[in-house]
Amino acid sequence: MGAGGRMQVSPSPKKSETETLKRVPCETPPFTVGQLKKAIPPHCFKRSIPRSFSYLIWDIIIASCFYYVATTYFPLLPHPLSYFAWPLYWACQGCVLTGVWVIAHECGHHAFSDYQWLDDTVGLIFHSFLLVPYFSWKYSHRRHHSNTGSLERDEVFVPKKKSDIKWYGKYLNNPLGRTVMLTVQFTLGWPLYLAFNVSGRPYDVGFACHFHPNAPIYNDRERLQIYVSDAGILAVCYGLYRYAAAQGLASMVCLYGVPLLIVNGFLVLITYLQHTHPSLPHYDSSEWDWLRGALATVDRDYGILNKVFHNITDTHVAHHLFSTMPHYHAMEATKAIKPILGDYYQFDGTPVFKAMWREAKECIYVEPDRQGEKKGVFWYNNKL
């Protein structure tokens, strides 16, 4: 597979929680995107069709093996053992399919190959299989990358200002309330975002829905491809209907539905933790620029799942800086730019579920900077 995709980023020195939560710099960086790109070995920007397909094919083989074992051997298990076998299948299959999701996401960034038609074909097939409207997501996600950290123009996980917190917010600011909010977020958050733009950028006019070709998210040149995305989703839904009619609804839910819920949950969790952290700033239009916005992200450590998820988890800063770079070079690129980024690079090795709970507790809304003179810089707070 080549050394570039397997080399490890030297671990960051172990930080105390106080150091981890220390605010990152919000001033204009003393380096440019050009200087960062120059520090990265040129081969990291090269896309290889055989190599890109090797990761996708490997994921498909593993997912197919899980499917074969579940359909061939699970019916032969004594009844009590099935209660252990199915959850294990759901967890493993959900993780592997999340890796497939990441590769389709790379296609949307034109990071899979040098051919846009090939990227779009692969992305459309595999995102549709996971009930993601490929072109719809591609265009809204591209705008997220163009406007990361902007309170006015970012597309998703746009934090609320304190004045926008609903009256019932203070009643959810407790362990039970956070548990309910996280449960809803990780089970329904993704379909609610696609269908109703929940947690997305507010639009003054129109119905902001990823399935609606005339949604204000898209311009006139993009609307035809939204129909193509919808056709892909409908084709997969029809296939699932035929499968359920032939094999039973329970079989379809167990083999496909529950793993898909896990994929959706991981997708929301990964994105949430990449863009939600007490140390990260957000900016209004008076302070925002693309580079500072792109740096308002954090790399996380998911252990062995870093590899299963093709390192989208622990190389997200580099991904936001150079989104057309293939995932199998992102580790090497991260290692190359860390010395230049310095304090602008944020890595948090806090265990994922501990970090999830902490961020849900600490990052409720954003308010203007009160420690400096930059009133267009906003930081997270939780005092209601």
Short mmCIF file of C-alpha atoms in Angstrom, two decimals:
data_model
loop_
_atom_site.label_atom_id
_atom_site.label_comp_id
_atom_site.label_asym_id
_atom_site.label_seq_id
_atom_site.Cartn_x
_atom_site.Cartn_y
_atom_site.Cartn_z
CA MET A 1 0.00 0.00 0.00
CA GLY A 2 3.03 2.29 0.22
CA ALA A 3 4.62 3.95 3.21
CA GLY A 4 2.71 7.20 2.98
CA GLY A 5 -0.58 5.73 4.14
CA ARG A 6 0.92 3.65 6.93
CA MET A 7 3.42 6.01 8.52
CA GLN A 8 2.44 7.28 11.92
CA VAL A 9 2.36 10.87 13.04
CA SER A 10 4.64 11.18 16.03
CA PRO A 11 2.28 11.46 18.97
CA SER A 12 1.83 14.89 20.45
CA PRO A 13 3.35 15.30 23.91
CA LYS A 14 0.88 14.30 26.58
CA LYS A 15 -1.01 17.38 27.65
CA SER A 16 -2.87 18.02 30.85
CA GLU A 17 -6.56 18.78 30.50
CA THR A 18 -5.83 22.43 31.32
CA GLU A 19 -3.34 22.63 28.45
CA THR A 20 -5.72 20.82 26.10
CA LEU A 21 -8.51 23.27 26.84
CA LYS A 22 -6.29 26.34 26.54
CA ARG A 23 -7.56 28.60 23.77
CA VAL A 24 -5.71 28.35 20.48
CA PRO A 25 -4.46 31.60 18.88
CA CYS A 26 -7.12 33.56 17.03
CA GLU A 27 -4.87 36.17 15.45
CA THR A 28 -3.92 36.06 11.78
CA PRO A 29 -1.33 33.26 11.53
CA PRO A 30 2.32 34.14 10.82
CA PHE A 31 2.32 31.62 7.95
CA THR A 32 0.41 31.22 4.69
CA VAL A 33 -1.31 28.31 2.99
CA GLY A 34 1.48 28.40 0.41
CA GLN A 35 4.12 27.91 3.11
CA LEU A 36 2.18 24.99 4.55
CA LYS A 37 1.83 23.39 1.12
CA LYS A 38 5.53 23.85 0.42
CA ALA A 39 6.38 21.95 3.63
CA ILE A 40 4.42 18.89 2.47
CA PRO A 41 6.21 16.41 0.19
CA PRO A 42 4.84 16.84 -3.36
CA HIS A 43 3.84 13.19 -3.68
CA CYS A 44 1.24 13.70 -0.93
CA PHE A 45 -0.92 15.61 -3.40
CA LYS A 46 -0.86 12.83 -6.01
CA ARG A 47 -3.96 10.68 -6.36
CA SER A 48 -3.63 7.05 -7.40
CA ILE A 49 -6.59 5.16 -8.87
CA PRO A 50 -5.25 1.68 -7.94
CA ARG A 51 -4.43 2.78 -4.42
CA SER A 52 -7.72 4.57 -3.87
CA PHE A 53 -9.65 1.55 -5.12
CA SER A 54 -7.58 -0.78 -2.92
CA TYR A 55 -9.00 0.83 0.23
CA LEU A 56 -12.54 0.74 -1.13
CA ILE A 57 -12.28 -2.88 -2.29
CA TRP A 58 -10.78 -3.92 1.04
CA ASP A 59 -13.72 -2.34 2.89
CA ILE A 60 -16.18 -4.06 0.55
CA ILE A 61 -14.50 -7.44 1.11
CA ILE A 62 -14.62 -7.06 4.89
CA ALA A 63 -18.25 -5.90 4.84
CA SER A 64 -19.16 -8.80 2.54
CA CYS A 65 -17.48 -11.27 4.90
CA PHE A 66 -19.48 -9.92 7.83
CA TYR A 67 -22.66 -10.18 5.75
CA TYR A 68 -21.82 -13.77 4.73
CA VAL A 69 -21.11 -14.86 8.30
CA ALA A 70 -24.33 -13.24 9.55
CA THR A 71 -26.55 -14.79 6.88
CA THR A 72 -24.88 -18.21 6.81
CA TYR A 73 -23.95 -18.99 10.40
CA PHE A 74 -26.09 -16.82 12.68
CA PRO A 75 -29.26 -18.85 11.90
CA LEU A 76 -27.39 -21.97 13.11
CA LEU A 77 -26.51 -20.50 16.50
CA PRO A 78 -28.34 -21.66 19.62
CA HIS A 79 -30.91 -19.00 20.46
CA PRO A 80 -29.14 -17.31 23.41
CA LEU A 81 -25.93 -16.83 21.43
CA SER A 82 -27.67 -14.74 18.81
CA TYR A 83 -28.16 -12.01 21.39
CA PHE A 84 -24.37 -11.66 21.47
CA ALA A 85 -23.66 -12.29 17.79
CA TRP A 86 -25.95 -9.66 16.32
CA PRO A 87 -24.67 -6.70 18.38
CA LEU A 88 -21.13 -7.71 17.46
CA TYR A 89 -22.08 -7.79 13.78
CA TRP A 90 -23.82 -4.41 14.02
CA ALA A 91 -20.81 -2.75 15.64
CA CYS A 92 -18.24 -4.24 13.24
CA GLN A 93 -20.33 -3.70 10.11
CA GLY A 94 -21.20 -0.16 11.16
CA CYS A 95 -17.52 0.71 11.60
CA VAL A 96 -16.49 -0.76 8.24
CA LEU A 97 -19.34 0.96 6.41
CA THR A 98 -18.30 4.23 8.03
CA GLY A 99 -14.98 3.72 6.25
CA VAL A 100 -16.89 3.30 2.97
CA TRP A 101 -18.73 6.53 3.77
CA VAL A 102 -15.40 8.32 4.23
CA ILE A 103 -14.12 7.15 0.84
CA ALA A 104 -17.32 8.34 -0.87
CA HIS A 105 -16.85 11.65 0.96
CA GLU A 106 -13.35 11.82 -0.54
CA CYS A 107 -14.91 11.45 -3.97
CA GLY A 108 -16.96 14.56 -3.26
CA HIS A 109 -13.70 16.43 -2.61
CA HIS A 110 -12.14 15.12 -5.86
CA ALA A 111 -9.53 13.32 -3.75
CA PHE A 112 -10.15 9.80 -5.09
CA SER A 113 -8.66 10.16 -8.58
CA ASP A 114 -7.64 12.71 -11.19
CA TYR A 115 -10.92 12.18 -13.04
CA GLN A 116 -13.98 14.04 -11.81
CA TRP A 117 -16.36 11.66 -13.61
CA LEU A 118 -14.81 8.67 -11.85
CA ASP A 119 -14.96 10.36 -8.46
CA ASP A 120 -18.61 11.28 -8.99
CA THR A 121 -19.51 7.79 -10.20
CA VAL A 122 -17.91 6.05 -7.21
CA GLY A 123 -19.24 8.63 -4.79
CA LEU A 124 -22.78 8.45 -6.17
CA ILE A 125 -22.87 4.64 -5.94
CA PHE A 126 -21.55 4.27 -2.42
CA HIS A 127 -23.12 7.32 -0.83
CA SER A 128 -26.47 6.29 -2.33
CA PHE A 129 -25.97 2.81 -0.86
CA LEU A 130 -25.71 4.50 2.54
CA LEU A 131 -28.76 6.69 1.79
CA VAL A 132 -26.70 9.85 1.38
CA PRO A 133 -27.68 12.18 -1.51
CA TYR A 134 -24.22 12.38 -3.07
CA PHE A 135 -24.31 15.60 -5.10
CA SER A 136 -26.49 17.36 -2.53
CA TRP A 137 -23.99 16.55 0.21
CA LYS A 138 -21.03 17.28 -2.04
CA TYR A 139 -22.15 20.86 -2.67
CA SER A 140 -23.25 21.72 0.86
CA HIS A 141 -20.13 20.11 2.32
CA ARG A 142 -17.94 22.04 -0.10
CA ARG A 143 -19.51 25.25 1.22
CA HIS A 144 -18.77 24.07 4.76
CA HIS A 145 -15.10 23.79 3.80
CA SER A 146 -15.22 27.23 2.19
CA ASN A 147 -16.73 28.85 5.29
CA THR A 148 -15.53 26.82 8.29
CA GLY A 149 -15.66 28.77 11.53
CA SER A 150 -17.90 31.52 10.13
CA LEU A 151 -20.97 32.23 12.25
CA GLU A 152 -22.81 33.62 9.24
CA ARG A 153 -21.84 31.30 6.38
CA ASP A 154 -20.73 27.92 7.71
CA GLU A 155 -23.12 25.14 6.68
CA VAL A 156 -23.24 22.74 9.62
CA PHE A 157 -22.66 22.63 13.39
CA VAL A 158 -23.09 26.39 13.51
CA PRO A 159 -23.04 27.24 17.23
CA LYS A 160 -25.76 29.40 18.71
CA LYS A 161 -25.17 32.71 20.41
CA LYS A 162 -26.44 32.98 23.96
CA SER A 163 -29.35 35.16 22.86
CA ASP A 164 -30.50 32.38 20.51
CA ILE A 165 -30.75 29.70 23.20
CA LYS A 166 -34.38 28.65 23.65
CA TRP A 167 -36.14 29.14 26.98
CA TYR A 168 -36.00 25.42 27.70
CA GLY A 169 -32.22 25.28 27.20
CA LYS A 170 -31.47 25.74 30.89
CA TYR A 171 -33.66 22.74 31.72
CA LEU A 172 -31.53 20.53 29.47
CA ASN A 173 -28.26 21.71 31.01
CA ASN A 174 -27.96 18.74 33.35
CA PRO A 175 -26.84 15.10 33.01
CA LEU A 176 -30.29 13.80 32.06
CA GLY A 177 -30.89 16.60 29.56
CA ARG A 178 -27.47 16.11 27.96
CA THR A 179 -28.10 12.36 27.70
CA VAL A 180 -31.38 12.97 25.89
CA MET A 181 -29.83 15.58 23.58
CA LEU A 182 -26.86 13.37 22.69
CA THR A 183 -29.11 10.37 22.08
CA VAL A 184 -31.30 12.34 19.69
CA GLN A 185 -28.27 13.90 18.02
CA PHE A 186 -26.56 10.61 17.29
CA THR A 187 -29.65 8.69 16.20
CA LEU A 188 -31.72 11.29 14.34
CA GLY A 189 -29.25 14.12 13.80
CA TRP A 190 -28.03 13.08 10.35
CA PRO A 191 -31.44 12.46 8.70
CA LEU A 192 -32.83 15.61 10.38
CA TYR A 193 -29.96 17.63 8.93
CA LEU A 194 -30.48 16.23 5.44
CA ALA A 195 -34.24 16.64 5.48
CA PHE A 196 -34.75 19.81 7.55
CA ASN A 197 -31.30 21.42 7.89
CA VAL A 198 -31.32 20.93 11.67
CA SER A 199 -28.03 22.30 13.12
CA GLY A 200 -27.27 23.81 9.71
CA ARG A 201 -26.90 27.38 8.54
CA PRO A 202 -30.23 29.28 8.66
CA TYR A 203 -31.62 30.46 5.34
CA ASP A 204 -34.03 33.40 5.12
CA VAL A 205 -35.96 32.06 2.15
CA GLY A 206 -36.91 28.64 0.83
CA PHE A 207 -36.93 25.16 2.33
CA ALA A 208 -33.33 24.14 3.10
CA CYS A 209 -33.56 20.41 2.37
CA HIS A 210 -30.83 18.29 0.77
CA PHE A 211 -33.44 16.37 -1.24
CA HIS A 212 -35.11 19.48 -2.67
CA PRO A 213 -33.56 20.67 -5.97
CA ASN A 214 -34.87 24.20 -5.47
CA ALA A 215 -33.51 24.51 -1.94
CA PRO A 216 -31.59 27.75 -1.25
CA ILE A 217 -28.50 25.63 -0.52
CA TYR A 218 -27.94 25.19 -4.28
CA ASN A 219 -27.46 27.42 -7.28
CA ASP A 220 -29.10 26.92 -10.66
CA ARG A 221 -26.14 25.00 -12.12
CA GLU A 222 -26.36 22.40 -9.35
CA ARG A 223 -30.08 21.68 -9.31
CA LEU A 224 -30.12 18.99 -12.01
CA GLN A 225 -27.59 16.93 -10.07
CA ILE A 226 -29.79 17.08 -6.99
CA TYR A 227 -32.35 15.11 -9.03
CA VAL A 228 -29.61 12.57 -9.79
CA SER A 229 -28.86 12.28 -6.06
CA ASP A 230 -32.53 11.72 -5.31
CA ALA A 231 -32.73 9.07 -8.05
CA GLY A 232 -29.82 7.23 -6.44
CA ILE A 233 -31.55 7.25 -3.06
CA LEU A 234 -34.84 6.05 -4.57
CA ALA A 235 -33.06 3.21 -6.41
CA VAL A 236 -31.48 1.97 -3.19
CA CYS A 237 -34.77 2.32 -1.29
CA TYR A 238 -36.48 0.23 -3.98
CA GLY A 239 -33.75 -2.40 -3.68
CA LEU A 240 -34.23 -2.49 0.09
CA TYR A 241 -37.99 -2.84 -0.40
CA ARG A 242 -37.49 -5.80 -2.73
CA TYR A 243 -35.03 -7.38 -0.30
CA ALA A 244 -37.45 -6.95 2.61
CA ALA A 245 -40.28 -8.42 0.51
CA ALA A 246 -38.17 -11.47 -0.29
CA GLN A 247 -36.27 -12.03 2.96
CA GLY A 248 -38.40 -10.25 5.51
CA LEU A 249 -38.29 -6.84 7.14
CA ALA A 250 -36.47 -8.17 10.20
CA SER A 251 -33.64 -9.49 8.03
CA MET A 252 -33.28 -6.16 6.24
CA VAL A 253 -33.27 -4.21 9.50
CA CYS A 254 -30.73 -6.52 11.15
CA LEU A 255 -28.36 -6.80 8.19
CA TYR A 256 -28.59 -3.23 6.87
CA GLY A 257 -30.75 -0.95 9.01
CA VAL A 258 -28.96 -1.18 12.34
CA PRO A 259 -25.44 -0.90 10.82
CA LEU A 260 -26.68 2.16 8.92
CA LEU A 261 -27.81 3.73 12.20
CA ILE A 262 -24.31 3.15 13.56
CA VAL A 263 -22.77 4.74 10.44
CA ASN A 264 -25.02 7.77 10.89
CA GLY A 265 -24.13 7.98 14.58
CA PHE A 266 -20.40 7.84 13.89
CA LEU A 267 -20.76 10.44 11.15
CA VAL A 268 -22.39 12.90 13.54
CA LEU A 269 -20.00 12.06 16.39
CA ILE A 270 -16.90 12.50 14.24
CA THR A 271 -18.09 15.78 12.75
CA TYR A 272 -19.28 17.08 16.11
CA LEU A 273 -15.96 16.42 17.82
CA GLN A 274 -13.96 17.81 14.89
CA HIS A 275 -15.66 21.20 15.17
CA THR A 276 -16.72 21.45 18.80
CA HIS A 277 -14.04 22.09 21.41
CA PRO A 278 -13.68 24.64 24.24
CA SER A 279 -10.35 25.83 22.82
CA LEU A 280 -11.63 26.62 19.31
CA PRO A 281 -12.82 30.06 18.18
CA HIS A 282 -15.58 31.05 15.79
CA TYR A 283 -15.65 34.32 13.89
CA ASP A 284 -18.15 36.82 12.60
CA SER A 285 -17.65 38.64 9.31
CA SER A 286 -15.47 41.32 10.89
CA GLU A 287 -12.76 38.79 11.80
CA TRP A 288 -13.27 35.66 9.71
CA ASP A 289 -10.88 34.61 6.99
CA TRP A 290 -10.53 31.25 5.33
CA LEU A 291 -7.23 30.18 6.92
CA ARG A 292 -8.22 30.97 10.49
CA GLY A 293 -11.55 29.25 9.90
CA ALA A 294 -9.89 26.13 8.50
CA LEU A 295 -7.63 25.98 11.56
CA ALA A 296 -10.64 26.11 13.91
CA THR A 297 -10.79 22.31 13.88
CA VAL A 298 -9.29 19.62 16.08
CA ASP A 299 -7.73 16.22 15.47
CA ARG A 300 -8.99 13.41 17.70
CA ASP A 301 -7.79 9.93 18.59
CA TYR A 302 -10.20 7.03 18.04
CA GLY A 303 -7.60 4.34 18.61
CA ILE A 304 -7.77 1.47 16.11
CA LEU A 305 -10.80 3.11 14.51
CA ASN A 306 -8.50 5.82 13.12
CA LYS A 307 -7.42 3.28 10.50
CA VAL A 308 -10.89 1.84 10.00
CA PHE A 309 -12.13 5.39 9.32
CA HIS A 310 -9.19 6.07 6.97
CA ASN A 311 -7.71 8.67 9.34
CA ILE A 312 -10.43 11.25 8.81
CA THR A 313 -10.48 11.45 12.61
CA ASP A 314 -6.84 12.27 13.40
CA THR A 315 -5.89 14.27 10.27
CA HIS A 316 -8.86 16.59 10.04
CA VAL A 317 -6.82 19.79 10.30
CA ALA A 318 -4.79 18.80 7.23
CA HIS A 319 -8.01 17.77 5.49
CA HIS A 320 -9.50 21.23 5.95
CA LEU A 321 -6.34 22.87 4.66
CA PHE A 322 -5.97 20.57 1.64
CA SER A 323 -9.24 18.76 1.02
CA THR A 324 -8.25 17.30 -2.37
CA MET A 325 -5.36 15.39 -0.77
CA PRO A 326 -6.00 11.61 -0.62
CA HIS A 327 -6.52 10.23 2.86
CA TYR A 328 -3.58 7.86 2.55
CA HIS A 329 -1.18 10.82 2.49
CA ALA A 330 -2.85 12.86 5.24
CA MET A 331 -0.77 11.36 8.07
CA GLU A 332 2.48 12.30 6.36
CA ALA A 333 1.15 15.77 5.56
CA THR A 334 0.06 16.32 9.16
CA LYS A 335 3.52 15.43 10.40
CA ALA A 336 5.04 17.89 7.92
CA ILE A 337 2.88 20.89 8.82
CA LYS A 338 2.71 20.50 12.61
CA PRO A 339 6.02 22.34 13.25
CA ILE A 340 4.79 25.29 11.18
CA LEU A 341 1.31 25.35 12.71
CA GLY A 342 2.69 25.35 16.25
CA ASP A 343 0.01 26.47 18.71
CA TYR A 344 -2.48 26.80 15.84
CA TYR A 345 -2.58 23.00 15.62
CA GLN A 346 -4.99 21.40 18.08
CA PHE A 347 -4.91 17.71 18.96
CA ASP A 348 -6.99 16.27 21.76
CA GLY A 349 -6.32 12.70 22.81
CA THR A 350 -9.12 12.65 25.39
CA PRO A 351 -11.04 9.35 25.12
CA VAL A 352 -13.86 9.91 22.65
CA PHE A 353 -16.84 9.30 24.92
CA LYS A 354 -15.35 11.40 27.69
CA ALA A 355 -14.71 14.19 25.19
CA MET A 356 -18.25 13.88 23.82
CA TRP A 357 -19.73 14.35 27.29
CA ARG A 358 -17.36 17.22 28.13
CA GLU A 359 -18.12 19.10 24.91
CA ALA A 360 -21.86 18.65 25.41
CA LYS A 361 -21.45 20.17 28.88
CA GLU A 362 -19.00 22.98 28.08
CA CYS A 363 -19.90 24.04 24.51
CA ILE A 364 -23.52 25.21 24.71
CA TYR A 365 -23.25 28.60 23.00
CA VAL A 366 -20.65 31.12 21.85
CA GLU A 367 -20.11 34.66 23.05
CA PRO A 368 -17.72 37.46 22.03
CA ASP A 369 -14.18 37.50 23.33
CA ARG A 370 -14.04 39.28 26.68
CA GLN A 371 -10.35 38.76 27.34
CA GLY A 372 -9.11 40.79 24.38
CA GLU A 373 -10.16 43.44 21.93
CA LYS A 374 -11.37 41.14 19.16
CA LYS A 375 -15.13 41.44 19.47
CA GLY A 376 -15.60 39.49 16.24
CA VAL A 377 -14.04 36.39 17.85
CA PHE A 378 -16.42 34.10 19.72
CA TRP A 379 -15.67 31.35 22.25
CA TYR A 380 -17.76 28.60 23.74
CA ASN A 381 -19.41 29.00 27.14
CA ASN A 382 -22.03 27.13 29.17
CA LYS A 383 -23.28 29.61 31.78
CA LEU A 384 -27.07 29.84 31.36
#
